[in-house]
Short mmCIF file of C-alpha atoms in Angstrom, two decimals:
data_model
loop_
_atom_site.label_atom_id
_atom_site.label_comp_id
_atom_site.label_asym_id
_atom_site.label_seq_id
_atom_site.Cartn_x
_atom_site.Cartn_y
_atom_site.Cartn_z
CA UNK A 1 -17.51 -1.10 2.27
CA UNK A 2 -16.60 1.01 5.64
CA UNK A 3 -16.98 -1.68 9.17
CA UNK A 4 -15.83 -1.59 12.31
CA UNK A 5 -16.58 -5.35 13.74
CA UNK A 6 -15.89 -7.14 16.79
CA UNK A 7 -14.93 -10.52 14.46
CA UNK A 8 -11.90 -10.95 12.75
CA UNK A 9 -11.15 -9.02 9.82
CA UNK A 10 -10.58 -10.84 6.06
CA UNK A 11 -8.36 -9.26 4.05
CA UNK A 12 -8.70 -10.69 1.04
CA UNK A 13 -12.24 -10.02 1.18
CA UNK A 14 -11.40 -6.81 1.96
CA UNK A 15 -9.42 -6.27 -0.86
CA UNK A 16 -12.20 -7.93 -3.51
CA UNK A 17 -14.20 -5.13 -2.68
CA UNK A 18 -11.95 -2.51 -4.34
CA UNK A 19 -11.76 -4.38 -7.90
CA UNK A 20 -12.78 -2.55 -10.91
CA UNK A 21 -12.42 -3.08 -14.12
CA UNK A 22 -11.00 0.78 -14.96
CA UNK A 23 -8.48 0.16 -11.80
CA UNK A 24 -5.07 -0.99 -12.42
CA UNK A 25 -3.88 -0.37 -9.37
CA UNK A 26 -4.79 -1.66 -5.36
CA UNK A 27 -3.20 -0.73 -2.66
CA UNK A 28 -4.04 -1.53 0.94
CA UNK A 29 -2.61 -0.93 4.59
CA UNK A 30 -2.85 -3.88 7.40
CA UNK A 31 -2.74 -2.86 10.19
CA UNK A 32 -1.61 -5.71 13.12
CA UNK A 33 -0.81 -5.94 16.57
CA UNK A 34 2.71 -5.43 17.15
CA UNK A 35 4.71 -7.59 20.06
CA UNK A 36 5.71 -4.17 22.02
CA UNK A 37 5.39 -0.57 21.90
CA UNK A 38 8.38 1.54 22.53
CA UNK A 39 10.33 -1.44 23.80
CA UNK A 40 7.70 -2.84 26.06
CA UNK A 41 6.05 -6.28 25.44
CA UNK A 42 2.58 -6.12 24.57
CA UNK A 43 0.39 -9.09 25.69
CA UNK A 44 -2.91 -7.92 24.05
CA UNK A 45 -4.94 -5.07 22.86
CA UNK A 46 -8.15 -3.87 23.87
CA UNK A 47 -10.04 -1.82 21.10
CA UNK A 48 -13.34 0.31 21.39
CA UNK A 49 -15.03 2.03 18.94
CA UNK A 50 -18.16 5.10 19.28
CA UNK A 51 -20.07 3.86 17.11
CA UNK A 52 -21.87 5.60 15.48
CA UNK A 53 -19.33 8.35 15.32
CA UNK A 54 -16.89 6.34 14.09
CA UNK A 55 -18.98 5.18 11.14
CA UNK A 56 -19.89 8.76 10.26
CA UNK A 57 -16.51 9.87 10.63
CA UNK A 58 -15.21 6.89 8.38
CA UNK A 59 -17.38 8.04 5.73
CA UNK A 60 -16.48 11.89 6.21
CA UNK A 61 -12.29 10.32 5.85
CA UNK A 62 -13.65 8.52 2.52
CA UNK A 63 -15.12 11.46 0.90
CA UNK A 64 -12.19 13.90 2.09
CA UNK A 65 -9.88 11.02 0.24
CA UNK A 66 -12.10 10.89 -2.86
CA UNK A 67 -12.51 14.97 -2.98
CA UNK A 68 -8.54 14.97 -2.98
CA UNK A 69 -8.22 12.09 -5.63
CA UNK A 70 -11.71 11.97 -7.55
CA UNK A 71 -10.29 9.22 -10.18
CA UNK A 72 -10.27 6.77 -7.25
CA UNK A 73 -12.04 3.80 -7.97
CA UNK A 74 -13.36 1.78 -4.79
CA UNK A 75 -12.70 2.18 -1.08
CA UNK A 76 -12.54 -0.36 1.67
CA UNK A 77 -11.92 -0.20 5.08
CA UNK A 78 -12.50 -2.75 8.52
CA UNK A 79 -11.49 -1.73 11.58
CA UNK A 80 -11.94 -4.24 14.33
CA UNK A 81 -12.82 -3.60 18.04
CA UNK A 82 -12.36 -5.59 21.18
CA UNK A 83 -9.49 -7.81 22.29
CA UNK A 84 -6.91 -8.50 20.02
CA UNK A 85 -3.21 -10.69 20.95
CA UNK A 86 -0.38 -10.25 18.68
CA UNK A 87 -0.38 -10.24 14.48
CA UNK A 88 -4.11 -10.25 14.67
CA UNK A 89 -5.41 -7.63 11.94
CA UNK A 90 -6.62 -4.22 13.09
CA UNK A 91 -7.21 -2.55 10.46
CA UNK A 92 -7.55 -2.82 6.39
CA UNK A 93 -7.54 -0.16 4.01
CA UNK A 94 -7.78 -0.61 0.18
CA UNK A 95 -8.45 1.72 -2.48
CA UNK A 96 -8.19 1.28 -6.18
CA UNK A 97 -6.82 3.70 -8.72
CA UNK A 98 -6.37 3.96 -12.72
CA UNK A 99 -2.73 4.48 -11.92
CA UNK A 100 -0.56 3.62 -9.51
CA UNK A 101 1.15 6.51 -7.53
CA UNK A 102 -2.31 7.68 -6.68
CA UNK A 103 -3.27 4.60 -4.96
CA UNK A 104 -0.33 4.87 -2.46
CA UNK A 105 -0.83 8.65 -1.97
CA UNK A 106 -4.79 7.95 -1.21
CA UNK A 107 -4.44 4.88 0.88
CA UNK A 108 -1.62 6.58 2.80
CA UNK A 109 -3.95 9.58 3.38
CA UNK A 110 -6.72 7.67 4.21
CA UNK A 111 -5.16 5.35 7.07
CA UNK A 112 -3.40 8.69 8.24
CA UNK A 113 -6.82 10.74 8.24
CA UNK A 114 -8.57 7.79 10.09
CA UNK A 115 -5.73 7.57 12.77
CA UNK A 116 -6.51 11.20 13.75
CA UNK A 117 -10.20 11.64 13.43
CA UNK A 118 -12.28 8.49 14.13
CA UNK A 119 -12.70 7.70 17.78
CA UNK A 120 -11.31 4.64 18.05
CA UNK A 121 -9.26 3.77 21.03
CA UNK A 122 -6.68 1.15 22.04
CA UNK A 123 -5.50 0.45 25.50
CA UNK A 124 -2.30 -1.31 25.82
CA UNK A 125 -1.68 -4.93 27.85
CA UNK A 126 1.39 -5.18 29.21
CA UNK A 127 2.56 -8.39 31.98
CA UNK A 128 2.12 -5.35 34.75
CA UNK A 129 -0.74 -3.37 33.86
CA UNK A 130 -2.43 -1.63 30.88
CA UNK A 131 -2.67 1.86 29.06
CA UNK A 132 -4.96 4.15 27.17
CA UNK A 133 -2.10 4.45 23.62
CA UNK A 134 -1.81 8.08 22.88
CA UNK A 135 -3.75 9.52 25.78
CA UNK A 136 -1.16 11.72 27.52
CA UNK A 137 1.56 13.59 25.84
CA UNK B 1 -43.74 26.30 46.01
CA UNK B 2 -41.39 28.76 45.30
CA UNK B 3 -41.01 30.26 41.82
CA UNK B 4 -37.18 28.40 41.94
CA UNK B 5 -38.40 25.30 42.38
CA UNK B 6 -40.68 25.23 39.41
CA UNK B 7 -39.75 22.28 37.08
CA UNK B 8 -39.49 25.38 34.13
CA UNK B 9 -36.69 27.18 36.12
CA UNK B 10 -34.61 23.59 36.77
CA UNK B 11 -31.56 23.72 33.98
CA UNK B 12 -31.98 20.75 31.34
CA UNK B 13 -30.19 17.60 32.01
CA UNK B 14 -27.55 16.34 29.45
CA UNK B 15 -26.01 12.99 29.10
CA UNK B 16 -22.71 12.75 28.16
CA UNK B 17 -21.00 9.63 26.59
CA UNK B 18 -17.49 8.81 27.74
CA UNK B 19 -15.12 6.61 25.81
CA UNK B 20 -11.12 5.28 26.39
CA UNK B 21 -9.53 7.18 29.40
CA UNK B 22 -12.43 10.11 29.99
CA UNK B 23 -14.65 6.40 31.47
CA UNK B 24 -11.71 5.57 33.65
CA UNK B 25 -11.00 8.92 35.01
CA UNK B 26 -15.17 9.53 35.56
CA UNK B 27 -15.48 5.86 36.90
CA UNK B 28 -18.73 5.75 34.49
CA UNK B 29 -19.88 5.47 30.81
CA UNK B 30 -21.77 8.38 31.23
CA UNK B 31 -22.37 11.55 33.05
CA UNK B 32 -25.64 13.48 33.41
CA UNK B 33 -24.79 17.11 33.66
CA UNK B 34 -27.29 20.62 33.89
CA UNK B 35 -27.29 22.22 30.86
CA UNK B 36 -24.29 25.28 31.19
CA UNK B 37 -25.74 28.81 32.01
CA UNK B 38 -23.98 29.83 28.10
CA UNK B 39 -25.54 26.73 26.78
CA UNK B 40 -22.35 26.10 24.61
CA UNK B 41 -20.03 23.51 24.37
CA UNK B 42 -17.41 25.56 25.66
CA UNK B 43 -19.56 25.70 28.98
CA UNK B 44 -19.66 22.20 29.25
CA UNK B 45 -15.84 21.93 28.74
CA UNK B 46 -15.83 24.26 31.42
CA UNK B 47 -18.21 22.19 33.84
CA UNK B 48 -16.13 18.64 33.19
CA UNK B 49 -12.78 20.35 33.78
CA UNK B 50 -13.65 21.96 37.55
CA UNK B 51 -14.52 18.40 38.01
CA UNK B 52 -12.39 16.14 36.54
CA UNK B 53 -8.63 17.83 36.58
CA UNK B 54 -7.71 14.82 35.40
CA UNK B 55 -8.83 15.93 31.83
CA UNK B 56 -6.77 18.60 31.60
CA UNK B 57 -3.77 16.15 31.80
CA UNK B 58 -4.82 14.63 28.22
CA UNK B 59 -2.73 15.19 25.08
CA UNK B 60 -6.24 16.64 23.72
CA UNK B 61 -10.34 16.38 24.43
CA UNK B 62 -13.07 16.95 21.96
CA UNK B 63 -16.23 17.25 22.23
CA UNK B 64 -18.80 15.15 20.23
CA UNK B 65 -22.44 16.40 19.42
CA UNK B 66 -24.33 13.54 16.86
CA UNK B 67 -21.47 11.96 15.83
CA UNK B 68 -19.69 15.34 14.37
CA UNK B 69 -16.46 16.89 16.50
CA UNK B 70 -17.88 20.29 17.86
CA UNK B 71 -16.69 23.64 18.62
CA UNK B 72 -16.36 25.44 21.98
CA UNK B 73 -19.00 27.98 20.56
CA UNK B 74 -21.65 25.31 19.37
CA UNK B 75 -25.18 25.78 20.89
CA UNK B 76 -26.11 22.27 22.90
CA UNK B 77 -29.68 20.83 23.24
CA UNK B 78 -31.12 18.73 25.43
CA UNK B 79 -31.95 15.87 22.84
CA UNK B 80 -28.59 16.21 21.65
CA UNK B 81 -25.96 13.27 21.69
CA UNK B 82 -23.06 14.50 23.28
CA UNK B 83 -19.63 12.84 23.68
CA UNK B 84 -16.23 13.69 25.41
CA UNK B 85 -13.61 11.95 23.00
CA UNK B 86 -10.15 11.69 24.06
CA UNK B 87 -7.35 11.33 22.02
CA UNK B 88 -8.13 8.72 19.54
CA UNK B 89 -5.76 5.98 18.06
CA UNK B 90 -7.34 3.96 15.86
CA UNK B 91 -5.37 1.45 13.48
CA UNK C 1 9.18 -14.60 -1.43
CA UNK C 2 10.08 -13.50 -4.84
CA UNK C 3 7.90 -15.50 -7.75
CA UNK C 4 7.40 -15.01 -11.25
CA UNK C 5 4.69 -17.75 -12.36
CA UNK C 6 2.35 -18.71 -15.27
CA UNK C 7 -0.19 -19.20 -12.69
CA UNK C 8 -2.69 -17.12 -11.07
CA UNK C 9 -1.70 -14.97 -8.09
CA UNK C 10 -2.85 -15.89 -5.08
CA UNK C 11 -3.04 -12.02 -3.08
CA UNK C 12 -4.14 -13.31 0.23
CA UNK C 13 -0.84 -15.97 0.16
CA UNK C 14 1.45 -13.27 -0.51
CA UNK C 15 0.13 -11.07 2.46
CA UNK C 16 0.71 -13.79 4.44
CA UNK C 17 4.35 -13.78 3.81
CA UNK C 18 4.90 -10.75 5.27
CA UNK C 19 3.08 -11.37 8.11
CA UNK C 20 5.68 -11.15 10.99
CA UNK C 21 5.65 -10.60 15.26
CA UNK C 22 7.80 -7.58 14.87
CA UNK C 23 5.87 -5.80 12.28
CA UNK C 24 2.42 -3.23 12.97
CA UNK C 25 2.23 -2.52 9.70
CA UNK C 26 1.73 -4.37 5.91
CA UNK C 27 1.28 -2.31 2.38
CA UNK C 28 0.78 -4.16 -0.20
CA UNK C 29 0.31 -3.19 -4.17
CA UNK C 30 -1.42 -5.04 -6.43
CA UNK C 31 -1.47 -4.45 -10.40
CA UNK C 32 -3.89 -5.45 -12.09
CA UNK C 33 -5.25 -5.69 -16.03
CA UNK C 34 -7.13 -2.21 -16.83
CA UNK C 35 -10.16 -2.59 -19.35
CA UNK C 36 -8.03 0.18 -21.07
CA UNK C 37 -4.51 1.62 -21.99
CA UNK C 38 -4.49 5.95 -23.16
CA UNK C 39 -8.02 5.22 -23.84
CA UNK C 40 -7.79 2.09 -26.38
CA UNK C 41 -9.81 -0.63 -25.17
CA UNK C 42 -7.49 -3.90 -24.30
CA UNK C 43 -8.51 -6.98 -24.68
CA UNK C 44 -5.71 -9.09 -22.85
CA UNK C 45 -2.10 -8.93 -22.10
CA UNK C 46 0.67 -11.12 -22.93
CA UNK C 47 3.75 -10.85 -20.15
CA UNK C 48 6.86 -12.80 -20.95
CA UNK C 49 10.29 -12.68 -18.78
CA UNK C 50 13.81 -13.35 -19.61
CA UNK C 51 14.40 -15.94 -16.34
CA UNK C 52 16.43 -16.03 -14.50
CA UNK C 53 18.03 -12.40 -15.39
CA UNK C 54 14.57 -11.71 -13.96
CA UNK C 55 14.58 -13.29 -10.74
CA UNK C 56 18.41 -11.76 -10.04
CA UNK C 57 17.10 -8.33 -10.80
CA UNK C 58 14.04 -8.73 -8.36
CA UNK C 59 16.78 -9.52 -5.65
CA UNK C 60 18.68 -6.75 -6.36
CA UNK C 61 15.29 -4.47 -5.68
CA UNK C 62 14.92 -6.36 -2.97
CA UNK C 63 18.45 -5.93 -1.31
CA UNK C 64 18.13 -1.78 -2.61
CA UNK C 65 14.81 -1.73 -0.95
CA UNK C 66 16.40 -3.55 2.17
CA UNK C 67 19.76 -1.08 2.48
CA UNK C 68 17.35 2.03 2.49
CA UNK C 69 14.84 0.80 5.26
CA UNK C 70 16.73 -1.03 7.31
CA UNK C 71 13.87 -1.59 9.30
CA UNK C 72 12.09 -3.45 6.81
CA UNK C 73 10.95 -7.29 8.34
CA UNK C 74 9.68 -8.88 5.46
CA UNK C 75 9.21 -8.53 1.76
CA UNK C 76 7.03 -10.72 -0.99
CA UNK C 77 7.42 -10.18 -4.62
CA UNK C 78 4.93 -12.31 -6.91
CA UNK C 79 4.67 -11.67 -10.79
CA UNK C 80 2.25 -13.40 -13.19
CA UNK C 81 3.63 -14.31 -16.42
CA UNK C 82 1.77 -15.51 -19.78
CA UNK C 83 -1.82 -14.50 -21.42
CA UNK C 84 -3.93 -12.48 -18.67
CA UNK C 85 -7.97 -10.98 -19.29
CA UNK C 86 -9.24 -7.89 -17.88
CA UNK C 87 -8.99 -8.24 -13.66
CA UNK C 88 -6.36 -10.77 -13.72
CA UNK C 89 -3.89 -9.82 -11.07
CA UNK C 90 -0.66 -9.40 -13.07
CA UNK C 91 2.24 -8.23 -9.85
CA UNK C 92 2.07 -8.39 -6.04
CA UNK C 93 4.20 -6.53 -3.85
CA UNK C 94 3.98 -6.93 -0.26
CA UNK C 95 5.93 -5.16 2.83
CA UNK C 96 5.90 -5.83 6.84
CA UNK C 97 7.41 -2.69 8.41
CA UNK C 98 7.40 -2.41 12.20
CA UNK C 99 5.32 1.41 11.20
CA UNK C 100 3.15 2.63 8.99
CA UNK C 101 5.20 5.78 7.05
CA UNK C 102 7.60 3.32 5.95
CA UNK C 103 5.60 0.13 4.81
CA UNK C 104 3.96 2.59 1.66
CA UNK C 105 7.52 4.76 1.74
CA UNK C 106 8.91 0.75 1.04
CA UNK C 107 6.65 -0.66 -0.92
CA UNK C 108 6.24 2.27 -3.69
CA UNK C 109 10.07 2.03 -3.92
CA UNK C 110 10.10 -1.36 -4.32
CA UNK C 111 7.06 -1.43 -7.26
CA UNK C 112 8.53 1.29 -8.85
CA UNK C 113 12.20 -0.06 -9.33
CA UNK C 114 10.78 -3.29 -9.84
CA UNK C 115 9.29 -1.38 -13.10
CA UNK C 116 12.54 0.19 -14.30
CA UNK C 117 14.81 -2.45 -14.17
CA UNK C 118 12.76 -6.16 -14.04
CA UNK C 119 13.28 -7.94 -17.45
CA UNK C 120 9.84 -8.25 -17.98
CA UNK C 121 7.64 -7.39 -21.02
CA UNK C 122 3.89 -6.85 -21.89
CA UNK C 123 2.18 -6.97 -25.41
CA UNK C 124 -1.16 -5.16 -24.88
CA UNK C 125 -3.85 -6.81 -27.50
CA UNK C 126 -6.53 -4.58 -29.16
CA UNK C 127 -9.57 -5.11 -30.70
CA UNK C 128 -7.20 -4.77 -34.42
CA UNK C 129 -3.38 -5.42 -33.63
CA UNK C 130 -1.07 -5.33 -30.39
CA UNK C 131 1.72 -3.46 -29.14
CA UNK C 132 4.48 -3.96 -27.28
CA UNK C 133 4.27 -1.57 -23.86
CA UNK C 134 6.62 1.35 -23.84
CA UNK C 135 8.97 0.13 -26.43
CA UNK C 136 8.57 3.47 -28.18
CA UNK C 137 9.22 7.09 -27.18
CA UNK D 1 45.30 -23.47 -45.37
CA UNK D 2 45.76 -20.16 -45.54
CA UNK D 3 46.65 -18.53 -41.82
CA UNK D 4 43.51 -16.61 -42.42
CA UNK D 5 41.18 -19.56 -42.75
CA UNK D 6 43.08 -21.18 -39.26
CA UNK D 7 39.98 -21.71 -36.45
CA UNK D 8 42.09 -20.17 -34.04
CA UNK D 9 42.07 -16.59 -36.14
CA UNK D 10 38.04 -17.15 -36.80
CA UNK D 11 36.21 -14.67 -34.36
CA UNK D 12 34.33 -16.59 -31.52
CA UNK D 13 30.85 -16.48 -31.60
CA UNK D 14 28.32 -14.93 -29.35
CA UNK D 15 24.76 -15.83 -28.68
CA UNK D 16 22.81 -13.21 -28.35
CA UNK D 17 18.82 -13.87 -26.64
CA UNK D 18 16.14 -11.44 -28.40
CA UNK D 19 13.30 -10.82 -26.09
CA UNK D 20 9.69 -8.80 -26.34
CA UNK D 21 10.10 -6.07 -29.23
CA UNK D 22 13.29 -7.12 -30.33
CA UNK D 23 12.73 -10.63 -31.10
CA UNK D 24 10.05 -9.09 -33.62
CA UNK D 25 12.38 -6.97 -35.21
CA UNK D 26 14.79 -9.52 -35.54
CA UNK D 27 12.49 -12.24 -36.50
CA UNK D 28 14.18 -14.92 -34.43
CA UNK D 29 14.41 -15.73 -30.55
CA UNK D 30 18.44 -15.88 -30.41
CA UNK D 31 20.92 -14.18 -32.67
CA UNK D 32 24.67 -16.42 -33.47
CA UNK D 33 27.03 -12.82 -34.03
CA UNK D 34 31.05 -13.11 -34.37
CA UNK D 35 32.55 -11.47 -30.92
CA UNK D 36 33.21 -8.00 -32.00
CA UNK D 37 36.43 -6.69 -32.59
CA UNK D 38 37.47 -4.38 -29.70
CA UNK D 39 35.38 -7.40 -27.16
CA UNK D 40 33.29 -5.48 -25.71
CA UNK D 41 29.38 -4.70 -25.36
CA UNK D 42 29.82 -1.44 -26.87
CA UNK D 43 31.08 -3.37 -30.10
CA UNK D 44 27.89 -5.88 -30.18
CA UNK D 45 25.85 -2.40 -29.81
CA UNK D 46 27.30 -1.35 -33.13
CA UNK D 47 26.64 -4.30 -34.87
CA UNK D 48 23.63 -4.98 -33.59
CA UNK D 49 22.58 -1.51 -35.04
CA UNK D 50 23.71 -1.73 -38.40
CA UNK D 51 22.26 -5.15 -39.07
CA UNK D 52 18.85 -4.03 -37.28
CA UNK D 53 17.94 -0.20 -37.67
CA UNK D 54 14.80 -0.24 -36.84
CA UNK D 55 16.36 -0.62 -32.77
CA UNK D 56 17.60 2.69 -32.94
CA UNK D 57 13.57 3.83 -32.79
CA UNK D 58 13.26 2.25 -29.07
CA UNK D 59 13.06 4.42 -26.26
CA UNK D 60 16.03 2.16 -24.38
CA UNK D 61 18.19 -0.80 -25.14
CA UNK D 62 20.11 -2.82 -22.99
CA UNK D 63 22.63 -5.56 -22.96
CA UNK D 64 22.26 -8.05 -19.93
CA UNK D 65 25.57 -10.65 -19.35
CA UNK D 66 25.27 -13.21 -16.85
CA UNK D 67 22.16 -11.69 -16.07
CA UNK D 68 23.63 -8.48 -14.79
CA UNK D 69 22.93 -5.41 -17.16
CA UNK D 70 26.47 -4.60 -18.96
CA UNK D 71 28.06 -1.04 -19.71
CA UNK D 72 29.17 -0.50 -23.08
CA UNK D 73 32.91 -0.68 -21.71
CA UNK D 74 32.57 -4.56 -20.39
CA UNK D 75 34.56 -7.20 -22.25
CA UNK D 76 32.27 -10.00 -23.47
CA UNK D 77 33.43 -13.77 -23.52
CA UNK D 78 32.63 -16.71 -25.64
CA UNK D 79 30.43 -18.40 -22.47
CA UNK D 80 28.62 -15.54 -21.27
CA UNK D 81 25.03 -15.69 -21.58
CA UNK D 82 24.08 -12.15 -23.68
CA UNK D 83 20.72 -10.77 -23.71
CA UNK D 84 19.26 -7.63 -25.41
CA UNK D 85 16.93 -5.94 -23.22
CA UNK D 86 14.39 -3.56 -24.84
CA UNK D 87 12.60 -1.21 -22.79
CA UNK D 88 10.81 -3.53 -19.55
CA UNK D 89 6.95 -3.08 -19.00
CA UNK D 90 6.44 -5.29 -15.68
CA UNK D 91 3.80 -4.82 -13.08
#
């Protein structure tokens, strides 16, 4: 299951998705909204997604991750765009594995991969304004 | 008319989709924009950097052409679907 | 939250724990009963733990896993005890880290010291006999 | 009475809890053992070994006291609680 949805995510249905009966091990990332960013309060977050880049992209992150580790099991991910306040869930990944150290190392690489290449972007509420996250160096 | 103003000699229009900071520093969601004289992606970088200097400012900028990150020697077309994509930061 | 029960795990209940304003970032681990151990088809597992050694061990993780990411917000141990069937969600781990690297860094330490030194045992039953689970060399 | 048969010479005993593989070897849940002579865990190892061979085949064995897993060196009391831990398989 790969989404990107403007409602709010459900983990634990996110996480049903990866069972399988020749996977002992899950494991998953959440992502949430933090209360500040480098010291600075965050009020909300603002998320858009190019869809349907980001879908495509998703998928291309998925089969890079099952490529690297082909005894991977299942694969979910939900992303969610527009406004978000603080501890709502951004983003889930889960994967499941035969064996555990895999699942870390292929989650991890997944939510990594996904960070760099699918356009997603967040802009930053703060009490005096707002900003694009990661735009400038 | 002139043989320059014939519709065949007019350079093909693209429209380019702009997400995150490239809409704010454009003011629009999109731009329509005469095909570059190389007809590469690299030409179009070109194009949206005279005008925008803001760009240049970014940590990065990629260009998008149906939904796959292209390269600055990639052919464009007209019917293509072209995006400028910013640094992204998903998750 | 650290639990060792003869009930079923609730997954979504333990993410919740970790849930916390400070913290962008949850992994979570889940083990669960393979249809199959090196190959040998397994019917159901049998866990048993010597309480409360148990329990004081799982602190100690905990307060290990605590001195070497300081950063670490919250933590949620759950571990199923008793007769479980193929699926059955047998440990829990979850981690809230205020970023990403750390919540897997975290959580893999904390499953995988939770393995070595946890007083807890599992009888793996065949189609013809059982075995105790790494008693042997 | 001899001095020998006096309770106060009689060796305290230990109870010893038998858990996963060795409670099958042993056949029993708990184990009553005299405190061994030099006291200390290292002493219970060595007659836990001689009655029970078969828990020299295990990849590990451990003593827990109080919950706390013991070095061979510890002294052992009359009130502790004492647990043998064969190899652990949670998760």
């Amino acid at each position: 299951m790969l989404e990107i949805s403007d409602q709010p995510l459900d983990v634990a249905a996110v996480l049903r998705q990866v069972e399988a009966p020749g996977a002992g091990a899950v494991n998953a990332f959440v992502g949430t909204v933090r209360n500040q960013a480098g010291g600075r309060p965050v009020r909300r977050l603002h998320y858009e997604a190019y869809m349907p880049m980001a879908l495509r992209q998703l998928e291309h992150v998925v089969a890079e991750t099952r490529r690297r580790w082909p005894m991977l099991q299942a694969v979910a991910v939900a992303h969610r765009v527009g406004t978000l306040v603080i501890g709502d869930v951004a983003v889930v990944v889960a994967v499941s594995t035969p064996h555990r150290a895999e699942s870390f190392a292929a989650c991890q690489f997944l939510i990594d991969t996904l960070k760099q290449t699918v356009p997603i972007w967040k802009r930053e509420e703060y009490e005096d304004g707002t900003e694009w996250v990661a735009a400038h160096p | 008319m002139t043989p320059e103003s014939l519709p065949a000699t007019q350079p093909a229009l693209l429209t380019v989709l702009l997400f995150g900071i490239t809409r704010d520093i454009v003011g629009q969601s999109s731009l329509s924009l005469p095909m570059p004289a190389d007809g590469t992606v690299g030409g179009l970088f070109a194009t949206l950097r005279a005008r925008y200097p803001a760009l240049a400012a970014l940590r990065s900028l990629a260009v998008a052409v149906n939904s796959e990150y292209a390269f600055e020697t990639d052919p464009l077309h007209p019917h293509d679907e072209i995006a400028l994509i910013p640094p992204v930061a998903g998750g």
